[in-house]
Amino acid sequence: MKRVVFLAIGLLLAACGNLFEGGVILGGPTVLVARENFSFSTETDQNNNTFYNYSYKIVLYALPGSGAGSVVLLDASGNPVDSPFLIPQACPPSSQDPCGPYERLYSKRSSAPLVPVQVVKYRTVSANGQAKVVQLPSPIEIY
């Protein structure tokens, strides 16, 4: 009887990898991603050169029950658009609100307008090295 139960559990766990994109990972961070405080301005110097200024913050919030690890933001081709965000500790399942924020401030100045990059998904990597790619509900433009 025990063998049947263990076999059934094993088959169920093996099937989970087919039910979820990228399989099931244990203990990795699951996050909400947002771009906040976006500002754009232009300025002209004394030589009549125009500069384009971009400023914004990328903020991640770990969902209750998600683990520690890292998060890498990805474009539509799966290329990283920035260095990984570290989520240093698990967010307790009992938490009423997401944990964080984990944030980075960006400020860029350019002599030509920048083309935004669409962040459409992220790769979450748990502390034990398991990884999974998660699609964002809507794209986020960064510069």
mmCIF file of N, CA and C in Angstrom:
data_model
loop_
_atom_site.group_PDB
_atom_site.id
_atom_site.type_symbol
_atom_site.label_atom_id
_atom_site.label_comp_id
_atom_site.label_asym_id
_atom_site.label_seq_id
_atom_site.Cartn_x
_atom_site.Cartn_y
_atom_site.Cartn_z
ATOM 1 N N MET A 1 0.821 -1.198 0.000
ATOM 2 C CA MET A 1 0.000 0.000 0.000
ATOM 3 C C MET A 1 0.863 1.260 0.000
ATOM 4 N N LYS A 2 1.946 1.259 0.823
ATOM 5 C CA LYS A 2 2.823 2.423 0.879
ATOM 6 C C LYS A 2 3.475 2.684 -0.471
ATOM 7 N N ARG A 3 3.824 1.597 -1.189
ATOM 8 C CA ARG A 3 4.452 1.751 -2.494
ATOM 9 C C ARG A 3 3.501 2.431 -3.475
ATOM 10 N N VAL A 4 2.238 2.087 -3.413
ATOM 11 C CA VAL A 4 1.250 2.681 -4.308
ATOM 12 C C VAL A 4 1.105 4.176 -4.012
ATOM 13 N N VAL A 5 1.073 4.538 -2.726
ATOM 14 C CA VAL A 5 0.947 5.932 -2.335
ATOM 15 C C VAL A 5 2.172 6.720 -2.796
ATOM 16 N N PHE A 6 3.377 6.183 -2.559
ATOM 17 C CA PHE A 6 4.593 6.867 -2.992
ATOM 18 C C PHE A 6 4.666 6.974 -4.504
ATOM 19 N N LEU A 7 4.230 5.952 -5.214
ATOM 20 C CA LEU A 7 4.223 5.983 -6.675
ATOM 21 C C LEU A 7 3.244 7.048 -7.167
ATOM 22 N N ALA A 8 2.069 7.110 -6.545
ATOM 23 C CA ALA A 8 1.072 8.109 -6.940
ATOM 24 C C ALA A 8 1.589 9.522 -6.679
ATOM 25 N N ILE A 9 2.237 9.724 -5.536
ATOM 26 C CA ILE A 9 2.794 11.044 -5.226
ATOM 27 C C ILE A 9 3.895 11.391 -6.218
ATOM 28 N N GLY A 10 4.742 10.439 -6.530
ATOM 29 C CA GLY A 10 5.816 10.665 -7.497
ATOM 30 C C GLY A 10 5.286 11.025 -8.869
ATOM 31 N N LEU A 11 4.252 10.324 -9.326
ATOM 32 C CA LEU A 11 3.653 10.637 -10.627
ATOM 33 C C LEU A 11 2.998 12.003 -10.621
ATOM 34 N N LEU A 12 2.355 12.341 -9.534
ATOM 35 C CA LEU A 12 1.719 13.655 -9.415
ATOM 36 C C LEU A 12 2.761 14.768 -9.471
ATOM 37 N N LEU A 13 3.857 14.614 -8.748
ATOM 38 C CA LEU A 13 4.905 15.628 -8.767
ATOM 39 C C LEU A 13 5.562 15.725 -10.137
ATOM 40 N N ALA A 14 5.744 14.603 -10.809
ATOM 41 C CA ALA A 14 6.328 14.617 -12.152
ATOM 42 C C ALA A 14 5.399 15.319 -13.129
ATOM 43 N N ALA A 15 4.100 15.162 -12.964
ATOM 44 C CA ALA A 15 3.128 15.795 -13.855
ATOM 45 C C ALA A 15 3.066 17.302 -13.631
ATOM 46 N N CYS A 16 3.394 17.769 -12.435
ATOM 47 C CA CYS A 16 3.341 19.208 -12.153
ATOM 48 C C CYS A 16 4.225 19.998 -13.094
ATOM 49 N N GLY A 17 5.353 19.424 -13.471
ATOM 50 C CA GLY A 17 6.248 20.108 -14.392
ATOM 51 C C GLY A 17 5.593 20.377 -15.730
ATOM 52 N N ASN A 18 4.622 19.571 -16.107
ATOM 53 C CA ASN A 18 3.910 19.775 -17.362
ATOM 54 C C ASN A 18 2.752 20.756 -17.210
ATOM 55 N N LEU A 19 2.307 20.998 -15.998
ATOM 56 C CA LEU A 19 1.158 21.875 -15.782
ATOM 57 C C LEU A 19 1.546 23.338 -15.687
ATOM 58 N N PHE A 20 2.769 23.637 -15.317
ATOM 59 C CA PHE A 20 3.194 25.005 -15.112
ATOM 60 C C PHE A 20 4.352 25.322 -16.029
ATOM 61 N N GLU A 21 4.337 26.521 -16.613
ATOM 62 C CA GLU A 21 5.427 26.960 -17.476
ATOM 63 C C GLU A 21 6.730 26.930 -16.695
ATOM 64 N N GLY A 22 7.733 26.242 -17.228
ATOM 65 C CA GLY A 22 9.034 26.184 -16.581
ATOM 66 C C GLY A 22 9.097 25.206 -15.433
ATOM 67 N N GLY A 23 8.020 24.491 -15.151
ATOM 68 C CA GLY A 23 8.021 23.523 -14.063
ATOM 69 C C GLY A 23 7.764 24.185 -12.728
ATOM 70 N N VAL A 24 7.825 23.387 -11.692
ATOM 71 C CA VAL A 24 7.577 23.873 -10.339
ATOM 72 C C VAL A 24 8.914 24.101 -9.672
ATOM 73 N N ILE A 25 9.075 25.236 -9.030
ATOM 74 C CA ILE A 25 10.276 25.449 -8.235
ATOM 75 C C ILE A 25 9.853 25.635 -6.795
ATOM 76 N N LEU A 26 10.715 25.237 -5.909
ATOM 77 C CA LEU A 26 10.415 25.338 -4.492
ATOM 78 C C LEU A 26 11.219 26.469 -3.890
ATOM 79 N N GLY A 27 10.550 27.384 -3.235
ATOM 80 C CA GLY A 27 11.235 28.410 -2.484
ATOM 81 C C GLY A 27 11.687 29.638 -3.246
ATOM 82 N N GLY A 28 11.384 29.776 -4.501
ATOM 83 C CA GLY A 28 11.822 30.940 -5.272
ATOM 84 C C GLY A 28 10.903 32.125 -5.073
ATOM 85 N N PRO A 29 11.419 33.328 -5.344
ATOM 86 C CA PRO A 29 10.582 34.516 -5.195
ATOM 87 C C PRO A 29 9.547 34.638 -6.319
ATOM 88 N N THR A 30 8.366 35.030 -5.959
ATOM 89 C CA THR A 30 7.326 35.405 -6.908
ATOM 90 C C THR A 30 7.035 36.866 -6.606
ATOM 91 N N VAL A 31 7.098 37.719 -7.639
ATOM 92 C CA VAL A 31 7.068 39.154 -7.380
ATOM 93 C C VAL A 31 6.063 39.891 -8.241
ATOM 94 N N LEU A 32 5.689 41.056 -7.762
ATOM 95 C CA LEU A 32 4.994 42.063 -8.544
ATOM 96 C C LEU A 32 6.065 43.051 -8.976
ATOM 97 N N VAL A 33 6.027 43.488 -10.232
ATOM 98 C CA VAL A 33 7.037 44.405 -10.764
ATOM 99 C C VAL A 33 6.343 45.679 -11.227
ATOM 100 N N ALA A 34 6.915 46.820 -10.882
ATOM 101 C CA ALA A 34 6.330 48.100 -11.291
ATOM 102 C C ALA A 34 7.428 49.107 -11.605
ATOM 103 N N ARG A 35 7.106 50.015 -12.524
ATOM 104 C CA ARG A 35 7.943 51.190 -12.760
ATOM 105 C C ARG A 35 7.215 52.349 -12.100
ATOM 106 N N GLU A 36 7.904 53.068 -11.236
ATOM 107 C CA GLU A 36 7.279 54.163 -10.494
ATOM 108 C C GLU A 36 8.072 55.446 -10.686
ATOM 109 N N ASN A 37 7.402 56.564 -10.442
ATOM 110 C CA ASN A 37 8.024 57.900 -10.445
ATOM 111 C C ASN A 37 8.760 58.214 -11.740
ATOM 112 N N PHE A 38 8.161 57.866 -12.869
ATOM 113 C CA PHE A 38 8.793 58.142 -14.156
ATOM 114 C C PHE A 38 8.748 59.636 -14.445
ATOM 115 N N SER A 39 9.878 60.170 -14.882
ATOM 116 C CA SER A 39 9.894 61.554 -15.348
ATOM 117 C C SER A 39 10.802 61.653 -16.564
ATOM 118 N N PHE A 40 10.440 62.568 -17.437
ATOM 119 C CA PHE A 40 11.191 62.808 -18.663
ATOM 120 C C PHE A 40 11.293 64.310 -18.853
ATOM 121 N N SER A 41 12.474 64.773 -19.244
ATOM 122 C CA SER A 41 12.650 66.198 -19.527
ATOM 123 C C SER A 41 13.749 66.366 -20.569
ATOM 124 N N THR A 42 13.730 67.531 -21.190
ATOM 125 C CA THR A 42 14.807 67.889 -22.111
ATOM 126 C C THR A 42 15.445 69.169 -21.608
ATOM 127 N N GLU A 43 16.694 69.344 -21.967
ATOM 128 C CA GLU A 43 17.391 70.580 -21.626
ATOM 129 C C GLU A 43 18.333 70.925 -22.770
ATOM 130 N N THR A 44 18.580 72.190 -22.924
ATOM 131 C CA THR A 44 19.483 72.672 -23.966
ATOM 132 C C THR A 44 20.606 73.450 -23.290
ATOM 133 N N ASP A 45 21.842 73.100 -23.633
ATOM 134 C CA ASP A 45 22.975 73.797 -23.028
ATOM 135 C C ASP A 45 23.315 75.067 -23.802
ATOM 136 N N GLN A 46 24.346 75.757 -23.371
ATOM 137 C CA GLN A 46 24.716 77.030 -23.987
ATOM 138 C C GLN A 46 25.186 76.874 -25.428
ATOM 139 N N ASN A 47 25.561 75.668 -25.848
ATOM 140 C CA ASN A 47 25.992 75.417 -27.228
ATOM 141 C C ASN A 47 24.844 74.937 -28.118
ATOM 142 N N ASN A 48 23.638 75.031 -27.615
ATOM 143 C CA ASN A 48 22.431 74.586 -28.321
ATOM 144 C C ASN A 48 22.343 73.068 -28.494
ATOM 145 N N ASN A 49 23.024 72.305 -27.636
ATOM 146 C CA ASN A 49 22.907 70.841 -27.630
ATOM 147 C C ASN A 49 21.723 70.461 -26.756
ATOM 148 N N THR A 50 20.888 69.574 -27.264
ATOM 149 C CA THR A 50 19.727 69.121 -26.506
ATOM 150 C C THR A 50 20.041 67.795 -25.828
ATOM 151 N N PHE A 51 19.637 67.674 -24.571
ATOM 152 C CA PHE A 51 19.828 66.440 -23.815
ATOM 153 C C PHE A 51 18.474 65.955 -23.312
ATOM 154 N N TYR A 52 18.316 64.630 -23.281
ATOM 155 C CA TYR A 52 17.082 63.986 -22.860
ATOM 156 C C TYR A 52 17.360 63.285 -21.532
ATOM 157 N N ASN A 53 16.553 63.604 -20.548
ATOM 158 C CA ASN A 53 16.741 63.065 -19.197
ATOM 159 C C ASN A 53 15.579 62.140 -18.832
ATOM 160 N N TYR A 54 15.916 60.966 -18.357
ATOM 161 C CA TYR A 54 14.935 59.969 -17.936
ATOM 162 C C TYR A 54 15.231 59.597 -16.490
ATOM 163 N N SER A 55 14.200 59.497 -15.709
ATOM 164 C CA SER A 55 14.356 59.087 -14.322
ATOM 165 C C SER A 55 13.153 58.238 -13.933
ATOM 166 N N TYR A 56 13.421 57.134 -13.253
ATOM 167 C CA TYR A 56 12.333 56.256 -12.793
ATOM 168 C C TYR A 56 12.886 55.285 -11.765
ATOM 169 N N LYS A 57 11.977 54.572 -11.154
ATOM 170 C CA LYS A 57 12.326 53.577 -10.160
ATOM 171 C C LYS A 57 11.671 52.254 -10.565
ATOM 172 N N ILE A 58 12.436 51.153 -10.499
ATOM 173 C CA ILE A 58 11.863 49.815 -10.669
ATOM 174 C C ILE A 58 11.691 49.243 -9.276
ATOM 175 N N VAL A 59 10.485 48.773 -8.985
ATOM 176 C CA VAL A 59 10.147 48.283 -7.658
ATOM 177 C C VAL A 59 9.605 46.868 -7.771
ATOM 178 N N LEU A 60 10.119 45.974 -6.933
ATOM 179 C CA LEU A 60 9.629 44.607 -6.836
ATOM 180 C C LEU A 60 9.057 44.393 -5.447
ATOM 181 N N TYR A 61 7.932 43.693 -5.385
ATOM 182 C CA TYR A 61 7.311 43.300 -4.122
ATOM 183 C C TYR A 61 7.176 41.785 -4.145
ATOM 184 N N ALA A 62 7.703 41.111 -3.134
ATOM 185 C CA ALA A 62 7.592 39.656 -3.033
ATOM 186 C C ALA A 62 6.213 39.295 -2.497
ATOM 187 N N LEU A 63 5.567 38.331 -3.148
ATOM 188 C CA LEU A 63 4.237 37.916 -2.713
ATOM 189 C C LEU A 63 4.321 37.031 -1.471
ATOM 190 N N PRO A 64 3.300 37.090 -0.607
ATOM 191 C CA PRO A 64 3.294 36.239 0.585
ATOM 192 C C PRO A 64 3.465 34.763 0.203
ATOM 193 N N GLY A 65 4.349 34.089 0.931
ATOM 194 C CA GLY A 65 4.613 32.679 0.689
ATOM 195 C C GLY A 65 5.744 32.415 -0.287
ATOM 196 N N SER A 66 6.271 33.466 -0.918
ATOM 197 C CA SER A 66 7.377 33.240 -1.854
ATOM 198 C C SER A 66 8.707 33.274 -1.109
ATOM 199 N N GLY A 67 9.706 32.619 -1.701
ATOM 200 C CA GLY A 67 10.981 32.450 -1.033
ATOM 201 C C GLY A 67 12.015 33.488 -1.415
ATOM 202 N N ALA A 68 13.209 33.294 -0.892
ATOM 203 C CA ALA A 68 14.352 34.151 -1.195
ATOM 204 C C ALA A 68 14.991 33.706 -2.499
ATOM 205 N N GLY A 69 15.748 34.588 -3.104
ATOM 206 C CA GLY A 69 16.453 34.261 -4.338
ATOM 207 C C GLY A 69 16.712 35.524 -5.131
ATOM 208 N N SER A 70 16.730 35.377 -6.446
ATOM 209 C CA SER A 70 16.962 36.540 -7.299
ATOM 210 C C SER A 70 15.943 36.580 -8.420
ATOM 211 N N VAL A 71 15.789 37.776 -8.987
ATOM 212 C CA VAL A 71 14.845 38.013 -10.076
ATOM 213 C C VAL A 71 15.576 38.781 -11.164
ATOM 214 N N VAL A 72 15.492 38.271 -12.398
ATOM 215 C CA VAL A 72 16.111 38.924 -13.543
ATOM 216 C C VAL A 72 14.996 39.337 -14.499
ATOM 217 N N LEU A 73 14.897 40.627 -14.803
ATOM 218 C CA LEU A 73 13.898 41.126 -15.744
ATOM 219 C C LEU A 73 14.338 40.791 -17.158
ATOM 220 N N LEU A 74 13.370 40.365 -18.006
ATOM 221 C CA LEU A 74 13.664 39.899 -19.359
ATOM 222 C C LEU A 74 12.835 40.631 -20.396
ATOM 223 N N ASP A 75 13.403 40.808 -21.596
ATOM 224 C CA ASP A 75 12.643 41.355 -22.716
ATOM 225 C C ASP A 75 11.913 40.219 -23.433
ATOM 226 N N ALA A 76 11.243 40.521 -24.541
ATOM 227 C CA ALA A 76 10.439 39.530 -25.258
ATOM 228 C C ALA A 76 11.277 38.377 -25.800
ATOM 229 N N SER A 77 12.558 38.614 -26.069
ATOM 230 C CA SER A 77 13.444 37.560 -26.573
ATOM 231 C C SER A 77 14.079 36.745 -25.452
ATOM 232 N N GLY A 78 13.786 37.086 -24.218
ATOM 233 C CA GLY A 78 14.352 36.374 -23.083
ATOM 234 C C GLY A 78 15.709 36.895 -22.653
ATOM 235 N N ASN A 79 16.108 38.047 -23.167
ATOM 236 C CA ASN A 79 17.389 38.642 -22.798
ATOM 237 C C ASN A 79 17.253 39.458 -21.513
ATOM 238 N N PRO A 80 18.234 39.352 -20.614
ATOM 239 C CA PRO A 80 18.193 40.180 -19.398
ATOM 240 C C PRO A 80 18.309 41.656 -19.765
ATOM 241 N N VAL A 81 17.555 42.494 -19.066
ATOM 242 C CA VAL A 81 17.606 43.932 -19.321
ATOM 243 C C VAL A 81 18.323 44.685 -18.202
ATOM 244 N N ASP A 82 18.717 43.972 -17.168
ATOM 245 C CA ASP A 82 19.384 44.597 -16.036
ATOM 246 C C ASP A 82 20.054 43.496 -15.218
ATOM 247 N N SER A 83 20.829 43.894 -14.234
ATOM 248 C CA SER A 83 21.422 42.914 -13.329
ATOM 249 C C SER A 83 20.329 42.381 -12.391
ATOM 250 N N PRO A 84 20.548 41.203 -11.819
ATOM 251 C CA PRO A 84 19.505 40.599 -10.965
ATOM 252 C C PRO A 84 19.170 41.430 -9.730
ATOM 253 N N PHE A 85 17.909 41.371 -9.354
ATOM 254 C CA PHE A 85 17.447 41.927 -8.083
ATOM 255 C C PHE A 85 17.565 40.811 -7.047
ATOM 256 N N LEU A 86 18.100 41.117 -5.898
ATOM 257 C CA LEU A 86 18.204 40.139 -4.821
ATOM 258 C C LEU A 86 16.988 40.273 -3.910
ATOM 259 N N ILE A 87 16.328 39.162 -3.681
ATOM 260 C CA ILE A 87 15.245 39.097 -2.688
ATOM 261 C C ILE A 87 15.863 38.327 -1.524
ATOM 262 N N PRO A 88 16.336 39.026 -0.477
ATOM 263 C CA PRO A 88 17.184 38.403 0.535
ATOM 264 C C PRO A 88 16.480 37.467 1.512
ATOM 265 N N GLN A 89 15.159 37.577 1.605
ATOM 266 C CA GLN A 89 14.458 36.710 2.562
ATOM 267 C C GLN A 89 13.074 36.370 2.046
ATOM 268 N N ALA A 90 12.554 35.256 2.541
ATOM 269 C CA ALA A 90 11.221 34.798 2.162
ATOM 270 C C ALA A 90 10.165 35.757 2.717
ATOM 271 N N CYS A 91 9.043 35.825 2.017
ATOM 272 C CA CYS A 91 7.895 36.592 2.491
ATOM 273 C C CYS A 91 6.959 35.607 3.188
ATOM 274 N N PRO A 92 6.700 35.768 4.468
ATOM 275 C CA PRO A 92 5.899 34.784 5.203
ATOM 276 C C PRO A 92 4.511 34.583 4.589
ATOM 277 N N PRO A 93 4.056 33.331 4.539
ATOM 278 C CA PRO A 93 2.709 33.072 4.006
ATOM 279 C C PRO A 93 1.618 33.789 4.786
ATOM 280 N N SER A 94 1.884 34.084 6.037
ATOM 281 C CA SER A 94 0.882 34.747 6.884
ATOM 282 C C SER A 94 0.817 36.258 6.655
ATOM 283 N N SER A 95 1.721 36.789 5.840
ATOM 284 C CA SER A 95 1.747 38.234 5.605
ATOM 285 C C SER A 95 0.469 38.682 4.886
ATOM 286 N N GLN A 96 -0.114 39.766 5.343
ATOM 287 C CA GLN A 96 -1.320 40.313 4.729
ATOM 288 C C GLN A 96 -1.007 41.061 3.434
ATOM 289 N N ASP A 97 0.225 41.561 3.327
ATOM 290 C CA ASP A 97 0.638 42.363 2.176
ATOM 291 C C ASP A 97 1.924 41.796 1.590
ATOM 292 N N PRO A 98 2.201 42.128 0.326
ATOM 293 C CA PRO A 98 3.495 41.727 -0.243
ATOM 294 C C PRO A 98 4.653 42.341 0.554
ATOM 295 N N CYS A 99 5.799 41.676 0.516
ATOM 296 C CA CYS A 99 6.988 42.145 1.229
ATOM 297 C C CYS A 99 7.837 43.019 0.314
ATOM 298 N N GLY A 100 8.620 43.857 0.902
ATOM 299 C CA GLY A 100 9.466 44.757 0.138
ATOM 300 C C GLY A 100 9.152 46.172 0.537
ATOM 301 N N PRO A 101 9.434 47.099 -0.277
ATOM 302 C CA PRO A 101 9.838 46.995 -1.675
ATOM 303 C C PRO A 101 11.345 46.750 -1.831
ATOM 304 N N TYR A 102 11.691 46.147 -2.952
ATOM 305 C CA TYR A 102 13.072 45.989 -3.397
ATOM 306 C C TYR A 102 13.172 46.874 -4.627
ATOM 307 N N GLU A 103 13.980 47.916 -4.552
ATOM 308 C CA GLU A 103 13.920 48.932 -5.600
ATOM 309 C C GLU A 103 15.291 49.407 -6.058
ATOM 310 N N ARG A 104 15.268 49.949 -7.275
ATOM 311 C CA ARG A 104 16.451 50.591 -7.860
ATOM 312 C C ARG A 104 16.005 51.867 -8.534
ATOM 313 N N LEU A 105 16.809 52.913 -8.370
ATOM 314 C CA LEU A 105 16.548 54.202 -8.997
ATOM 315 C C LEU A 105 17.430 54.321 -10.233
ATOM 316 N N TYR A 106 16.844 54.766 -11.341
ATOM 317 C CA TYR A 106 17.571 54.943 -12.596
ATOM 318 C C TYR A 106 17.480 56.398 -13.010
ATOM 319 N N SER A 107 18.583 56.931 -13.482
ATOM 320 C CA SER A 107 18.639 58.279 -14.004
ATOM 321 C C SER A 107 19.571 58.250 -15.206
ATOM 322 N N LYS A 108 19.037 58.570 -16.376
ATOM 323 C CA LYS A 108 19.822 58.502 -17.605
ATOM 324 C C LYS A 108 19.728 59.814 -18.355
ATOM 325 N N ARG A 109 20.849 60.195 -18.945
ATOM 326 C CA ARG A 109 20.922 61.418 -19.749
ATOM 327 C C ARG A 109 21.518 61.026 -21.089
ATOM 328 N N SER A 110 20.883 61.488 -22.170
ATOM 329 C CA SER A 110 21.321 61.092 -23.499
ATOM 330 C C SER A 110 21.239 62.272 -24.456
ATOM 331 N N SER A 111 22.103 62.256 -25.458
ATOM 332 C CA SER A 111 22.068 63.321 -26.473
ATOM 333 C C SER A 111 21.039 63.024 -27.566
ATOM 334 N N ALA A 112 20.445 61.838 -27.535
ATOM 335 C CA ALA A 112 19.382 61.455 -28.471
ATOM 336 C C ALA A 112 18.274 60.769 -27.673
ATOM 337 N N PRO A 113 17.043 60.846 -28.146
ATOM 338 C CA PRO A 113 15.962 60.157 -27.424
ATOM 339 C C PRO A 113 16.246 58.654 -27.336
ATOM 340 N N LEU A 114 15.964 58.071 -26.184
ATOM 341 C CA LEU A 114 16.163 56.634 -25.996
ATOM 342 C C LEU A 114 14.903 55.865 -26.399
ATOM 343 N N VAL A 115 15.109 54.696 -26.945
ATOM 344 C CA VAL A 115 13.992 53.818 -27.310
ATOM 345 C C VAL A 115 13.701 52.928 -26.104
ATOM 346 N N PRO A 116 12.458 52.869 -25.657
ATOM 347 C CA PRO A 116 12.160 52.044 -24.479
ATOM 348 C C PRO A 116 12.292 50.553 -24.792
ATOM 349 N N VAL A 117 12.653 49.802 -23.774
ATOM 350 C CA VAL A 117 12.721 48.345 -23.840
ATOM 351 C C VAL A 117 11.515 47.811 -23.078
ATOM 352 N N GLN A 118 10.818 46.863 -23.672
ATOM 353 C CA GLN A 118 9.654 46.257 -23.023
ATOM 354 C C GLN A 118 10.098 45.084 -22.151
ATOM 355 N N VAL A 119 9.863 45.182 -20.855
ATOM 356 C CA VAL A 119 10.071 44.058 -19.949
ATOM 357 C C VAL A 119 8.752 43.296 -19.935
ATOM 358 N N VAL A 120 8.771 42.031 -20.360
ATOM 359 C CA VAL A 120 7.530 41.271 -20.477
ATOM 360 C C VAL A 120 7.490 40.044 -19.567
ATOM 361 N N LYS A 121 8.637 39.684 -18.977
ATOM 362 C CA LYS A 121 8.692 38.516 -18.097
ATOM 363 C C LYS A 121 9.904 38.644 -17.187
ATOM 364 N N TYR A 122 9.998 37.723 -16.248
ATOM 365 C CA TYR A 122 11.177 37.683 -15.387
ATOM 366 C C TYR A 122 11.556 36.238 -15.101
ATOM 367 N N ARG A 123 12.846 36.048 -14.818
ATOM 368 C CA ARG A 123 13.338 34.733 -14.408
ATOM 369 C C ARG A 123 13.556 34.786 -12.913
ATOM 370 N N THR A 124 12.905 33.890 -12.210
ATOM 371 C CA THR A 124 13.085 33.799 -10.768
ATOM 372 C C THR A 124 14.008 32.622 -10.493
ATOM 373 N N VAL A 125 14.970 32.832 -9.635
ATOM 374 C CA VAL A 125 15.930 31.795 -9.273
ATOM 375 C C VAL A 125 15.896 31.652 -7.763
ATOM 376 N N SER A 126 15.590 30.434 -7.305
ATOM 377 C CA SER A 126 15.514 30.201 -5.867
ATOM 378 C C SER A 126 16.915 30.116 -5.276
ATOM 379 N N ALA A 127 16.998 30.140 -3.964
ATOM 380 C CA ALA A 127 18.285 30.078 -3.276
ATOM 381 C C ALA A 127 19.026 28.776 -3.589
ATOM 382 N N ASN A 128 18.299 27.713 -3.940
ATOM 383 C CA ASN A 128 18.957 26.450 -4.266
ATOM 384 C C ASN A 128 19.256 26.310 -5.759
ATOM 385 N N GLY A 129 19.008 27.375 -6.538
ATOM 386 C CA GLY A 129 19.400 27.383 -7.945
ATOM 387 C C GLY A 129 18.329 26.996 -8.948
ATOM 388 N N GLN A 130 17.156 26.583 -8.501
ATOM 389 C CA GLN A 130 16.086 26.264 -9.443
ATOM 390 C C GLN A 130 15.572 27.553 -10.067
ATOM 391 N N ALA A 131 15.232 27.505 -11.357
ATOM 392 C CA ALA A 131 14.784 28.708 -12.064
ATOM 393 C C ALA A 131 13.481 28.460 -12.794
ATOM 394 N N LYS A 132 12.752 29.539 -12.997
ATOM 395 C CA LYS A 132 11.481 29.500 -13.720
ATOM 396 C C LYS A 132 11.264 30.870 -14.336
ATOM 397 N N VAL A 133 10.681 30.919 -15.533
ATOM 398 C CA VAL A 133 10.346 32.188 -16.179
ATOM 399 C C VAL A 133 8.858 32.445 -15.973
ATOM 400 N N VAL A 134 8.536 33.672 -15.569
ATOM 401 C CA VAL A 134 7.159 34.073 -15.273
ATOM 402 C C VAL A 134 6.799 35.260 -16.160
ATOM 403 N N GLN A 135 5.673 35.165 -16.846
ATOM 404 C CA GLN A 135 5.172 36.241 -17.706
ATOM 405 C C GLN A 135 4.558 37.338 -16.842
ATOM 406 N N LEU A 136 4.848 38.597 -17.162
ATOM 407 C CA LEU A 136 4.217 39.716 -16.460
ATOM 408 C C LEU A 136 2.803 39.919 -17.004
ATOM 409 N N PRO A 137 1.873 40.391 -16.188
ATOM 410 C CA PRO A 137 0.510 40.621 -16.667
ATOM 411 C C PRO A 137 0.446 41.693 -17.757
ATOM 412 N N SER A 138 1.337 42.686 -17.681
ATOM 413 C CA SER A 138 1.425 43.708 -18.732
ATOM 414 C C SER A 138 2.868 44.180 -18.815
ATOM 415 N N PRO A 139 3.304 44.558 -20.016
ATOM 416 C CA PRO A 139 4.702 44.991 -20.193
ATOM 417 C C PRO A 139 5.019 46.266 -19.412
ATOM 418 N N ILE A 140 6.286 46.415 -19.076
ATOM 419 C CA ILE A 140 6.781 47.615 -18.408
ATOM 420 C C ILE A 140 7.877 48.182 -19.278
ATOM 421 N N GLU A 141 7.798 49.480 -19.587
ATOM 422 C CA GLU A 141 8.830 50.123 -20.407
ATOM 423 C C GLU A 141 9.915 50.694 -19.526
ATOM 424 N N ILE A 142 11.166 50.347 -19.885
ATOM 425 C CA ILE A 142 12.317 50.927 -19.202
ATOM 426 C C ILE A 142 13.257 51.514 -20.250
ATOM 427 N N TYR A 143 14.186 52.332 -19.804
ATOM 428 C CA TYR A 143 15.109 53.015 -20.698
ATOM 429 C C TYR A 143 16.542 52.706 -20.312
#
